[in-house]
Tab-separated table of C-alpha atoms (C1' of nucleotides) in Angstrom:
chain	number	residue	atom	x	y	z
A	69	MET	CA	44.481	-53.752	-32.394
A	70	ALA	CA	40.930	-52.623	-33.934
A	71	GLN	CA	40.644	-49.396	-35.975
A	72	PRO	CA	38.693	-47.000	-34.645
A	73	ASP	CA	35.462	-46.447	-35.775
A	74	THR	CA	34.677	-44.190	-38.920
A	75	VAL	CA	33.702	-40.958	-36.679
A	76	THR	CA	36.583	-41.157	-35.091
A	77	ARG	CA	39.299	-42.254	-37.432
A	78	ILE	CA	37.507	-39.071	-39.986
A	79	LEU	CA	37.825	-36.439	-37.043
A	80	ASP	CA	41.296	-37.741	-36.102
A	81	THR	CA	42.759	-37.624	-39.195
A	82	ALA	CA	41.082	-34.074	-39.919
A	83	GLU	CA	42.683	-32.372	-37.260
A	84	VAL	CA	45.805	-33.546	-37.916
A	85	LEU	CA	45.823	-31.832	-41.111
A	86	PHE	CA	43.809	-28.964	-40.281
A	87	ALA	CA	46.814	-27.810	-38.472
A	88	GLU	CA	48.451	-29.036	-40.571
A	89	ARG	CA	47.512	-26.351	-44.015
A	90	GLY	CA	44.591	-24.460	-42.755
A	91	PHE	CA	41.153	-25.729	-43.674
A	92	ALA	CA	40.210	-23.905	-47.207
A	93	GLU	CA	43.335	-26.280	-47.681
A	94	THR	CA	42.551	-29.327	-46.782
A	95	SER	CA	39.571	-31.324	-49.293
A	96	LEU	CA	37.707	-33.717	-47.231
A	97	ARG	CA	38.849	-36.152	-49.926
A	98	ASN	CA	42.249	-35.306	-48.419
A	99	ILE	CA	40.984	-36.606	-45.390
A	100	THR	CA	38.344	-39.773	-46.325
A	101	SER	CA	41.296	-40.955	-48.215
A	102	LYS	CA	44.408	-40.466	-45.322
A	103	ALA	CA	41.460	-42.203	-42.688
A	104	LYS	CA	41.449	-45.181	-45.006
A	105	VAL	CA	37.319	-44.342	-45.120
A	106	ASN	CA	35.117	-43.196	-47.492
A	107	LEU	CA	33.985	-39.750	-48.818
A	108	ALA	CA	30.718	-39.858	-48.835
A	109	ALA	CA	31.452	-40.536	-44.672
A	110	VAL	CA	32.113	-37.076	-43.774
A	111	ASN	CA	28.603	-35.731	-45.284
A	112	TYR	CA	27.004	-38.916	-43.669
A	113	HIS	CA	28.048	-38.119	-40.095
A	114	PHE	CA	29.103	-34.428	-40.036
A	115	GLY	CA	26.612	-33.371	-42.678
A	116	SER	CA	29.199	-30.742	-44.126
A	117	LYS	CA	32.579	-30.130	-43.496
A	118	LYS	CA	31.537	-26.958	-42.043
A	119	SER	CA	30.279	-29.244	-38.982
A	120	LEU	CA	33.489	-31.444	-39.982
A	121	ILE	CA	35.439	-28.181	-38.780
A	122	GLN	CA	33.103	-27.064	-35.099
A	123	ALA	CA	33.502	-31.164	-34.583
A	124	VAL	CA	37.262	-31.242	-34.426
A	125	PHE	CA	37.632	-27.338	-31.945
A	126	ALA	CA	34.107	-29.699	-29.819
A	127	ARG	CA	36.409	-31.536	-29.147
A	128	TYR	CA	38.978	-29.840	-27.603
A	129	LEU	CA	37.211	-27.120	-26.611
A	130	ASP	CA	34.331	-29.769	-24.792
A	131	PRO	CA	36.865	-30.179	-22.418
A	132	PHE	CA	39.171	-27.927	-21.906
A	133	THR	CA	35.899	-25.461	-20.795
A	134	GLU	CA	34.383	-28.637	-18.446
A	135	ARG	CA	38.132	-28.487	-16.952
A	136	PHE	CA	38.695	-24.612	-16.745
A	137	HIS	CA	35.420	-23.649	-15.041
A	138	ARG	CA	35.856	-26.551	-12.260
A	139	ALA	CA	39.820	-25.546	-11.774
A	140	LEU	CA	37.730	-22.586	-11.696
A	141	ASP	CA	35.494	-23.385	-9.265
A	142	ASP	CA	37.660	-25.141	-6.972
A	143	LEU	CA	40.475	-21.649	-6.702
A	144	GLU	CA	37.473	-19.629	-6.100
A	145	ALA	CA	36.010	-21.901	-3.155
A	146	ARG	CA	39.273	-21.620	-1.630
A	147	HIS	CA	40.105	-17.751	-1.587
A	148	ALA	CA	36.169	-17.962	-0.777
A	149	ARG	CA	36.602	-19.503	2.871
A	150	ASP	CA	39.796	-16.333	4.478
A	151	GLY	CA	38.022	-13.783	1.546
A	152	SER	CA	41.073	-13.180	-0.194
A	153	GLU	CA	41.205	-12.189	-3.675
A	154	ILE	CA	42.761	-14.977	-6.427
A	155	PRO	CA	46.327	-13.480	-7.681
A	156	LEU	CA	46.902	-12.947	-10.540
A	157	GLU	CA	49.544	-15.904	-10.609
A	158	GLU	CA	46.999	-18.588	-9.278
A	159	LEU	CA	44.640	-17.628	-12.020
A	160	LEU	CA	47.440	-17.582	-15.024
A	161	GLU	CA	49.102	-20.505	-13.685
A	162	THR	CA	45.184	-22.629	-13.720
A	163	MET	CA	44.491	-21.136	-17.349
A	164	ALA	CA	47.963	-22.646	-18.631
A	165	ARG	CA	47.533	-25.610	-16.925
A	166	THR	CA	43.931	-26.762	-18.016
A	167	VAL	CA	45.043	-25.504	-21.350
A	168	LEU	CA	48.048	-28.753	-21.278
A	169	GLU	CA	46.091	-31.372	-19.141
A	170	VAL	CA	43.185	-31.765	-22.209
A	171	PRO	CA	45.614	-32.307	-24.984
A	172	ALA	CA	48.354	-33.710	-23.638
A	173	GLU	CA	45.869	-36.873	-22.770
A	174	ARG	CA	46.235	-37.809	-26.542
A	175	ASP	CA	49.513	-35.708	-27.512
A	176	SER	CA	48.233	-33.431	-29.664
A	177	LEU	CA	48.872	-30.025	-27.781
A	178	LYS	CA	50.526	-29.544	-31.119
A	179	VAL	CA	47.152	-30.011	-33.494
A	180	PHE	CA	45.694	-28.566	-30.288
A	181	MET	CA	47.540	-24.634	-30.124
A	182	ARG	CA	47.549	-24.363	-34.221
A	183	LEU	CA	43.952	-25.039	-34.662
A	184	LEU	CA	43.679	-21.564	-32.103
A	185	GLY	CA	45.788	-19.581	-33.916
A	186	LEU	CA	43.441	-20.933	-37.508
A	187	ALA	CA	40.651	-20.601	-35.767
A	188	TYR	CA	41.556	-16.521	-34.755
A	189	SER	CA	43.758	-16.117	-38.166
A	190	GLN	CA	42.146	-17.631	-40.544
A	191	ALA	CA	38.326	-17.161	-38.860
A	192	GLN	CA	35.839	-18.681	-41.282
A	193	GLY	CA	33.248	-16.360	-39.710
A	194	HIS	CA	31.169	-19.158	-38.984
A	195	LEU	CA	33.970	-20.036	-37.091
A	196	ARG	CA	34.094	-17.614	-34.779
A	197	GLY	CA	30.397	-17.236	-34.627
A	198	TYR	CA	30.542	-21.363	-33.302
A	199	ILE	CA	33.175	-20.854	-30.689
A	200	GLN	CA	32.381	-16.685	-28.759
A	201	SER	CA	28.753	-18.322	-28.531
A	202	GLN	CA	29.807	-21.976	-27.248
A	203	TYR	CA	32.933	-20.747	-25.514
A	204	GLY	CA	32.528	-17.159	-24.697
A	205	GLU	CA	31.340	-17.504	-21.023
A	206	ALA	CA	34.956	-19.656	-19.965
A	207	PHE	CA	36.117	-16.517	-21.746
A	208	THR	CA	34.082	-13.745	-19.759
A	209	ARG	CA	34.249	-15.443	-16.206
A	210	PHE	CA	38.691	-15.668	-16.835
A	211	THR	CA	38.703	-12.186	-17.672
A	212	GLU	CA	36.259	-11.329	-14.272
A	213	LEU	CA	38.323	-13.252	-12.279
A	214	VAL	CA	42.283	-11.092	-14.041
A	215	ARG	CA	39.385	-7.324	-13.462
A	216	ARG	CA	39.193	-8.737	-9.320
A	217	ALA	CA	43.225	-9.407	-9.123
A	218	THR	CA	43.723	-6.252	-10.953
A	219	PRO	CA	42.024	-3.675	-9.847
A	220	GLU	CA	44.672	-1.443	-10.493
A	221	LEU	CA	44.617	-1.502	-14.385
A	222	PRO	CA	41.875	0.514	-16.385
A	223	ASP	CA	39.990	-1.585	-17.577
A	224	ALA	CA	40.458	-0.891	-21.415
A	225	GLU	CA	45.131	-0.676	-19.926
A	226	ARG	CA	43.781	-4.771	-19.111
A	227	PHE	CA	41.536	-6.019	-21.785
A	228	TRP	CA	44.300	-5.084	-24.458
A	229	ARG	CA	46.840	-6.008	-22.188
A	230	LEU	CA	45.515	-9.624	-21.444
A	231	HIS	CA	44.651	-10.392	-25.777
A	232	PHE	CA	49.157	-8.149	-26.014
A	233	ILE	CA	49.510	-11.956	-24.265
A	234	LEU	CA	46.382	-13.608	-25.706
A	235	GLY	CA	48.527	-13.347	-28.951
A	236	SER	CA	52.351	-14.265	-27.872
A	237	VAL	CA	50.553	-17.375	-26.004
A	238	ILE	CA	48.854	-18.099	-28.885
A	239	PHE	CA	51.503	-17.482	-31.997
A	240	THR	CA	54.220	-18.573	-29.937
A	241	LEU	CA	52.465	-22.614	-29.311
A	242	SER	CA	51.063	-22.740	-32.830
A	243	GLY	CA	54.269	-21.881	-34.848
A	244	LEU	CA	55.504	-24.176	-31.766
A	245	ASP	CA	57.954	-26.327	-34.254
A	246	ALA	CA	58.882	-23.934	-36.562
A	247	LEU	CA	60.223	-21.935	-33.455
A	248	ARG	CA	61.727	-25.407	-31.347
A	249	ASP	CA	63.288	-26.570	-34.710
A	250	ILE	CA	65.003	-22.860	-35.009
A	251	ALA	CA	65.998	-22.085	-31.561
A	252	GLU	CA	67.189	-25.587	-31.303
A	253	HIS	CA	69.835	-25.031	-34.643
A	254	ASP	CA	70.841	-21.094	-33.610
A	255	TYR	CA	71.426	-22.513	-29.484
A	256	GLY	CA	71.604	-26.267	-29.396
A	257	GLU	CA	69.171	-27.411	-27.113
A	258	ARG	CA	65.490	-28.331	-27.690
A	259	VAL	CA	62.834	-26.617	-24.827
A	260	SER	CA	60.442	-28.584	-24.198
A	261	VAL	CA	56.401	-27.663	-23.569
A	262	HIS	CA	57.220	-27.234	-20.086
A	263	GLU	CA	60.278	-25.028	-20.015
A	264	LEU	CA	58.500	-22.459	-23.062
A	265	VAL	CA	55.319	-22.466	-20.406
A	266	GLN	CA	58.372	-22.299	-17.932
A	267	LYS	CA	60.064	-19.088	-20.147
A	268	MET	CA	55.752	-17.350	-19.868
A	269	ARG	CA	55.428	-17.345	-16.496
A	270	PRO	CA	57.845	-13.832	-16.293
A	271	VAL	CA	57.104	-12.830	-19.245
A	272	VAL	CA	52.960	-12.863	-19.315
A	273	VAL	CA	53.304	-11.701	-15.125
A	274	ALA	CA	56.357	-8.152	-16.068
A	275	ALA	CA	53.351	-7.362	-19.379
A	276	MET	CA	50.019	-7.381	-17.031
A	277	GLN	CA	52.308	-5.413	-14.018
A	278	ALA	CA	53.956	-3.323	-16.247
A	279	PRO	CA	53.593	0.641	-15.252
A	280	LEU	CA	50.989	2.599	-17.790
A	281	PRO	CA	52.448	4.267	-19.860
A	282	ASP	CA	52.575	8.593	-19.996
B	178	MET	CA	39.956	11.093	-62.604
B	179	ALA	CA	41.941	8.242	-64.869
B	180	GLN	CA	41.679	4.793	-63.140
B	181	PRO	CA	45.433	3.802	-62.769
B	182	ASP	CA	46.410	0.864	-64.622
B	183	THR	CA	45.187	-2.831	-64.960
B	184	VAL	CA	48.729	-3.937	-62.636
B	185	THR	CA	47.771	-1.390	-60.062
B	186	ARG	CA	44.131	-1.865	-60.333
B	187	ILE	CA	44.485	-5.316	-59.340
B	188	LEU	CA	47.281	-4.940	-56.693
B	189	ASP	CA	45.060	-2.159	-54.597
B	190	THR	CA	42.059	-4.623	-54.996
B	191	ALA	CA	43.865	-7.877	-54.200
B	192	GLU	CA	45.488	-6.867	-51.284
B	193	VAL	CA	42.222	-6.144	-49.142
B	194	LEU	CA	40.008	-8.569	-50.041
B	195	PHE	CA	43.420	-11.446	-49.704
B	196	ALA	CA	43.017	-9.304	-45.923
B	197	GLU	CA	39.771	-10.033	-45.654
B	198	ARG	CA	39.074	-13.415	-46.385
B	199	GLY	CA	42.324	-15.003	-47.176
B	200	PHE	CA	44.595	-16.539	-49.815
B	201	ALA	CA	42.544	-18.847	-50.102
B	202	GLU	CA	39.177	-18.379	-49.464
B	203	THR	CA	40.413	-14.699	-52.305
B	204	SER	CA	39.322	-15.927	-56.949
B	205	LEU	CA	40.848	-13.750	-59.379
B	206	ARG	CA	37.678	-13.654	-60.620
B	207	ASN	CA	36.422	-12.022	-57.358
B	208	ILE	CA	39.046	-9.994	-57.432
B	209	THR	CA	39.308	-8.594	-61.016
B	210	SER	CA	35.362	-8.472	-60.946
B	211	LYS	CA	36.212	-6.706	-57.972
B	212	ALA	CA	39.358	-4.564	-60.520
B	213	LYS	CA	37.119	-4.033	-62.998
B	214	VAL	CA	39.606	-6.207	-65.370
B	215	ASN	CA	39.713	-9.661	-67.354
B	216	LEU	CA	39.751	-12.556	-65.549
B	217	ALA	CA	43.317	-13.111	-67.274
B	218	ALA	CA	44.951	-9.589	-67.736
B	219	VAL	CA	46.064	-11.699	-63.448
B	220	ASN	CA	48.694	-14.286	-65.763
B	221	TYR	CA	49.530	-11.769	-67.799
B	222	HIS	CA	50.400	-9.433	-65.861
B	223	PHE	CA	51.546	-12.101	-62.358
B	224	GLY	CA	51.703	-15.145	-63.792
B	225	SER	CA	50.096	-16.265	-61.666
B	226	LYS	CA	47.992	-16.723	-58.159
B	227	LYS	CA	51.097	-17.562	-55.773
B	228	SER	CA	53.284	-14.384	-57.642
B	229	LEU	CA	50.425	-12.066	-57.010
B	230	ILE	CA	50.412	-13.176	-53.781
B	231	GLN	CA	54.322	-13.013	-53.645
B	232	ALA	CA	54.108	-9.098	-55.534
B	233	VAL	CA	50.914	-8.051	-52.525
B	234	PHE	CA	53.420	-8.731	-50.081
B	235	ALA	CA	56.233	-7.527	-52.311
B	236	ARG	CA	55.106	-3.629	-52.404
B	237	TYR	CA	54.446	-3.461	-48.331
B	238	LEU	CA	57.868	-5.424	-47.663
B	239	ASP	CA	60.090	-4.406	-50.614
B	240	PRO	CA	59.935	0.086	-49.439
B	241	PHE	CA	59.665	-1.957	-45.246
B	242	THR	CA	63.519	-2.978	-45.580
B	243	GLU	CA	64.447	-0.465	-47.489
B	244	ARG	CA	64.042	1.868	-44.999
B	245	PHE	CA	64.742	0.203	-42.428
B	246	HIS	CA	67.806	-0.484	-43.226
B	247	ARG	CA	68.469	2.913	-43.405
B	248	ALA	CA	67.128	3.320	-40.125
B	249	LEU	CA	69.732	0.954	-38.668
B	250	ASP	CA	72.601	2.885	-40.260
B	251	ASP	CA	71.426	6.187	-39.044
B	252	LEU	CA	71.507	4.292	-35.763
B	253	GLU	CA	74.071	2.677	-35.711
B	254	ALA	CA	75.868	5.530	-37.022
B	255	ARG	CA	75.114	7.997	-34.336
B	256	HIS	CA	76.279	5.410	-32.297
B	257	ALA	CA	79.091	3.934	-32.934
B	258	ARG	CA	80.236	7.904	-32.790
B	259	ASP	CA	80.771	8.177	-29.683
B	260	GLY	CA	80.709	4.310	-28.487
B	261	SER	CA	77.627	3.408	-27.504
B	262	GLU	CA	75.487	0.984	-27.246
B	263	ILE	CA	72.240	1.308	-28.979
B	264	PRO	CA	69.567	1.058	-26.160
B	265	LEU	CA	66.817	-1.912	-26.159
B	266	GLU	CA	63.698	0.748	-26.613
B	267	GLU	CA	65.484	2.748	-29.343
B	268	LEU	CA	65.689	-0.465	-31.163
B	269	LEU	CA	62.099	-0.701	-31.080
B	270	GLU	CA	61.595	2.313	-31.587
B	271	THR	CA	62.995	2.142	-35.207
B	272	MET	CA	61.166	-1.525	-35.508
B	273	ALA	CA	57.661	0.730	-35.024
B	274	ARG	CA	57.934	4.310	-36.291
B	275	THR	CA	59.226	1.758	-39.689
B	276	VAL	CA	56.994	-1.130	-39.493
B	277	LEU	CA	53.984	1.896	-38.809
B	278	GLU	CA	55.682	4.543	-41.617
B	279	VAL	CA	55.434	2.132	-44.186
B	280	PRO	CA	51.214	2.114	-44.846
B	281	ALA	CA	51.037	5.004	-43.441
B	282	GLU	CA	51.333	6.869	-47.058
B	283	ARG	CA	48.400	4.462	-48.571
B	284	ASP	CA	46.485	4.198	-45.191
B	285	SER	CA	46.674	0.465	-45.333
B	286	LEU	CA	47.621	0.167	-41.548
B	287	LYS	CA	45.248	-2.272	-41.448
B	288	VAL	CA	45.987	-4.645	-44.670
B	289	PHE	CA	49.381	-4.650	-43.643
B	290	MET	CA	48.674	-5.974	-40.505
B	291	ARG	CA	46.590	-8.322	-41.487
B	292	LEU	CA	48.984	-9.899	-44.620
B	293	LEU	CA	51.747	-10.195	-42.623
B	294	GLY	CA	49.213	-12.305	-39.706
B	295	LEU	CA	48.534	-14.286	-42.509
B	296	ALA	CA	51.697	-14.868	-43.730
B	297	TYR	CA	52.337	-16.912	-40.505
B	298	SER	CA	49.718	-18.113	-40.049
B	299	GLN	CA	48.379	-18.914	-43.356
B	300	ALA	CA	52.042	-20.378	-44.421
B	301	GLN	CA	51.359	-21.244	-47.313
B	302	GLY	CA	55.003	-22.645	-47.937
B	303	HIS	CA	55.903	-21.235	-50.561
B	304	LEU	CA	54.793	-17.521	-49.610
B	305	ARG	CA	57.041	-18.539	-45.599
B	306	GLY	CA	59.820	-19.234	-48.244
B	307	TYR	CA	59.614	-16.417	-50.133
B	308	ILE	CA	59.106	-13.633	-47.373
B	309	GLN	CA	62.573	-15.684	-45.692
B	310	SER	CA	64.865	-16.326	-48.511
B	311	GLN	CA	63.927	-11.802	-49.877
B	312	TYR	CA	63.496	-10.410	-46.301
B	313	GLY	CA	65.070	-13.147	-43.831
B	314	GLU	CA	68.053	-10.971	-43.762
B	315	ALA	CA	66.646	-7.766	-42.118
B	316	PHE	CA	65.360	-9.793	-39.090
B	317	THR	CA	68.598	-11.397	-38.941
B	318	ARG	CA	70.241	-7.511	-38.516
B	319	PHE	CA	68.020	-5.983	-36.066
B	320	THR	CA	68.104	-9.346	-33.710
B	321	GLU	CA	71.645	-9.280	-34.046
B	322	LEU	CA	71.255	-5.163	-32.175
B	323	VAL	CA	68.166	-6.635	-30.300
B	324	ARG	CA	71.799	-9.002	-28.536
B	325	ARG	CA	73.794	-6.226	-27.812
B	326	ALA	CA	70.737	-4.358	-26.234
B	327	THR	CA	70.237	-6.689	-24.067
B	328	PRO	CA	73.719	-8.421	-22.977
B	329	GLU	CA	72.278	-9.965	-19.646
B	330	LEU	CA	69.810	-11.850	-22.001
B	331	PRO	CA	70.916	-15.623	-23.179
B	332	ASP	CA	70.760	-16.456	-26.735
B	333	ALA	CA	67.964	-18.498	-26.239
B	334	GLU	CA	65.979	-16.796	-23.909
B	335	ARG	CA	65.496	-13.469	-25.865
B	336	PHE	CA	65.637	-15.399	-29.180
B	337	TRP	CA	61.862	-16.968	-26.825
B	338	ARG	CA	61.083	-13.347	-25.764
B	339	LEU	CA	61.506	-11.603	-29.230
B	340	HIS	CA	58.838	-14.195	-30.716
B	341	PHE	CA	56.827	-13.574	-27.931
B	342	ILE	CA	56.795	-10.293	-27.974
B	343	LEU	CA	56.342	-10.906	-32.223
B	344	GLY	CA	53.354	-13.081	-31.967
B	345	SER	CA	52.384	-9.657	-29.261
B	346	VAL	CA	52.127	-7.085	-32.112
B	347	ILE	CA	51.137	-9.120	-35.043
B	348	PHE	CA	47.884	-10.665	-33.872
B	349	THR	CA	46.810	-7.636	-31.720
B	350	LEU	CA	47.215	-5.652	-35.199
B	351	SER	CA	46.129	-8.536	-36.664
B	352	GLY	CA	42.759	-8.290	-35.057
B	353	LEU	CA	42.708	-4.633	-35.097
B	354	ASP	CA	39.911	-3.263	-35.965
B	355	ALA	CA	37.407	-6.709	-34.677
B	356	LEU	CA	39.161	-6.031	-30.735
B	357	ARG	CA	38.807	-2.571	-31.772
B	358	ASP	CA	35.027	-2.885	-31.861
B	359	ILE	CA	34.700	-4.715	-28.546
B	360	ALA	CA	36.682	-2.946	-26.952
B	361	GLU	CA	34.981	0.352	-27.930
B	362	HIS	CA	32.017	-1.582	-27.205
B	363	ASP	CA	33.188	-2.921	-23.573
B	364	TYR	CA	34.734	0.730	-22.521
B	365	GLY	CA	33.558	2.843	-24.617
B	366	GLU	CA	36.371	4.935	-25.923
B	367	ARG	CA	37.833	4.570	-29.583
B	368	VAL	CA	41.868	3.715	-29.705
B	369	SER	CA	43.616	4.928	-32.021
B	370	VAL	CA	46.385	3.839	-34.142
B	371	HIS	CA	48.866	5.353	-32.303
B	372	GLU	CA	47.194	5.609	-28.069
B	373	LEU	CA	47.812	1.521	-28.744
B	374	VAL	CA	50.912	0.792	-29.707
B	375	GLN	CA	51.738	3.281	-26.614
B	376	LYS	CA	50.122	1.173	-24.863
B	377	MET	CA	52.335	-1.347	-26.464
B	378	ARG	CA	55.752	-0.435	-25.462
B	379	PRO	CA	55.778	-0.431	-21.563
B	380	VAL	CA	54.670	-3.817	-21.892
B	381	VAL	CA	57.358	-5.279	-24.580
B	382	VAL	CA	59.952	-3.486	-22.898
B	383	ALA	CA	58.509	-5.419	-19.600
B	384	ALA	CA	58.549	-8.348	-21.503
B	385	MET	CA	62.154	-8.255	-21.857
B	386	GLN	CA	63.598	-6.760	-19.115
B	387	ALA	CA	61.380	-9.590	-16.693
B	388	PRO	CA	63.507	-11.590	-14.618
B	389	LEU	CA	64.803	-14.661	-15.835
B	390	PRO	CA	62.386	-17.865	-14.885
B	391	ASP	CA	63.392	-20.184	-12.509
C	269	DA	C1'	49.321	4.834	-93.023
C	270	DA	C1'	51.578	0.319	-91.738
C	271	DC	C1'	53.613	-2.622	-89.140
C	272	DA	C1'	55.625	-4.981	-84.805
C	273	DG	C1'	54.668	-5.484	-80.136
C	274	DT	C1'	52.192	-5.438	-75.936
C	275	DT	C1'	48.106	-5.653	-73.471
C	276	DT	C1'	42.521	-6.826	-73.150
C	277	DG	C1'	38.619	-9.771	-73.833
C	278	DA	C1'	35.484	-14.040	-73.610
C	279	DA	C1'	35.859	-17.745	-73.504
C	280	DA	C1'	37.105	-22.666	-73.064
C	281	DC	C1'	39.569	-25.849	-70.255
C	282	DA	C1'	40.519	-29.082	-67.249
C	283	DT	C1'	40.796	-30.428	-62.868
C	284	DG	C1'	38.782	-30.547	-58.177
C	285	DC	C1'	36.327	-29.579	-54.499
C	286	DG	C1'	31.008	-30.464	-51.948
C	287	DT	C1'	27.238	-32.867	-52.071
C	288	DT	C1'	23.729	-36.123	-53.790
C	289	DT	C1'	22.476	-40.354	-54.694
C	290	DC	C1'	21.322	-45.319	-55.434
C	291	DC	C1'	22.634	-50.167	-54.153
C	292	DT	C1'	25.077	-53.041	-51.340
C	293	DT	C1'	26.621	-55.075	-46.768
C	294	DA	C1'	25.877	-55.096	-41.816
C	295	DC	C1'	23.661	-55.224	-37.388
C	296	DG	C1'	19.905	-56.618	-33.339
C	297	DC	C1'	15.440	-57.652	-32.952
C	298	DC	C1'	10.058	-59.500	-33.007
D	248	DG	C1'	15.489	-66.375	-40.894
D	249	DG	C1'	13.638	-62.574	-42.266
D	250	DC	C1'	13.177	-57.409	-41.419
D	251	DG	C1'	14.365	-52.440	-40.509
D	252	DT	C1'	17.609	-49.440	-39.585
D	253	DA	C1'	22.403	-47.818	-39.726
D	254	DA	C1'	26.851	-48.210	-42.189
D	255	DG	C1'	30.102	-47.582	-46.233
D	256	DG	C1'	31.125	-48.329	-50.558
D	257	DA	C1'	31.224	-46.467	-56.281
D	258	DA	C1'	30.654	-42.981	-58.704
D	259	DA	C1'	27.692	-39.134	-60.753
D	260	DC	C1'	26.764	-34.337	-60.156
D	261	DG	C1'	26.835	-29.443	-60.433
D	262	DC	C1'	29.741	-25.728	-59.995
D	263	DA	C1'	34.110	-22.974	-58.849
D	264	DT	C1'	38.832	-22.506	-59.402
D	265	DG	C1'	43.375	-21.658	-62.034
D	266	DT	C1'	44.393	-20.934	-66.142
D	267	DT	C1'	45.063	-21.888	-71.091
D	268	DT	C1'	43.439	-19.647	-75.980
D	269	DC	C1'	42.973	-17.008	-79.510
D	270	DA	C1'	41.406	-13.332	-81.871
D	271	DA	C1'	40.507	-8.168	-80.297
D	272	DA	C1'	41.850	-3.512	-79.699
D	273	DC	C1'	45.824	-0.741	-78.528
D	274	DT	C1'	50.383	2.573	-78.745
D	275	DG	C1'	54.447	3.687	-80.291
D	276	DT	C1'	57.849	4.174	-84.496
D	277	DT	C1'	58.927	4.192	-88.895
DNA sequence: AACAGTTTGAAACATGCGTTTCCTTACGCC
DNA sequence: GGCGTAAGGAAACGCATGTTTCAAACTGTT
């Protein structure tokens, strides 16, 4: 079994350690020693630690945005034919499916979700800027479709509700393992990610369709 | 105007810097220089950086849990008299009110929320353990009351929905400033925290009352 | 006024960090 | 076969960190 090359070994190790402890708490020495790679290799191949962090994200987000755009293309084309609007459920479904598909191929959903959570909360400045510049367009496209699917909602209201939901999803899936352990201990049954997404579905729809506040 | 004493100056400064940049990214030198206090003062008064972090949390969470327990005592006593169950809305309302009350006195809701978000995501190990051991009981009490208020929900389902909501709240309120800026820029009106809580109310209720998944 | 205990201050300590340097090894090409 | 470029390895650099030390300043008590 030939080892994967240095760049891949660094990325594989780095994403796991970042997901476990965060960026600042993970040193290049942690990464390189666990990856069985020379310390200087990170700076040689990636330039700096910041660039390594961005590369870790790009490895997930590049395929994600590509698939996501393709999926939205399909969805739009299909509904353009009969002139109907894309229903909210289909949009949410597409988003969920794509989020799950990408890391599924490497069995790393947990890592991907933790990284998303970190990107949001640890917001290293440079990371937030990078993600916004590289992947903001996909999010903008999605929200515009959601707008057309929920014309009854005031714009500001829809904005906030989308972020409520985003919070639920990232929070839950990024703390997945810990929560799942508690749930298993307290209620005896271990849920799969698939089941969890199933549980979220009606909640998310209900959240979007909740009555307006007085 | 006499300066507050050293311990208070350290805590006041530390909580702001922690909330802005996180724990690892904030050095003792950052804190002590901004607080105009000697570097050694942190180790003298708190023992270590870890203990300082815990002290920052305790200054919010101690009053919070005390008030929260008192508020739940009231609620239980009031309903014990006529034998009725406490409705879900009242429980959520009590939680929200207490969360808002404590930092309101020091005009630091933003800081408190960011800290909660960090506690969850940056989970420094020691912090999670500390918070769980010190304040887990209050959360347990609350969930038990929610259980009685929503007897139609399977236990596991309620568990997960509570965490969906917890995610929404922490995520939204901890990223409050950034989100509010975006919302203001895109939709023109700046919402107050009070208005935001008002927006969350129907969403949260709808989430708890959503139909069960197939 | 003198003393004991507490708090502050400046400096040093040891350590771990990201990064750079420089040398060796490996590989592809004329 | 030798040469040029790419990759790997060992060591060091400069710096920032949390923590400790120890003397000076302060505080309250007798």
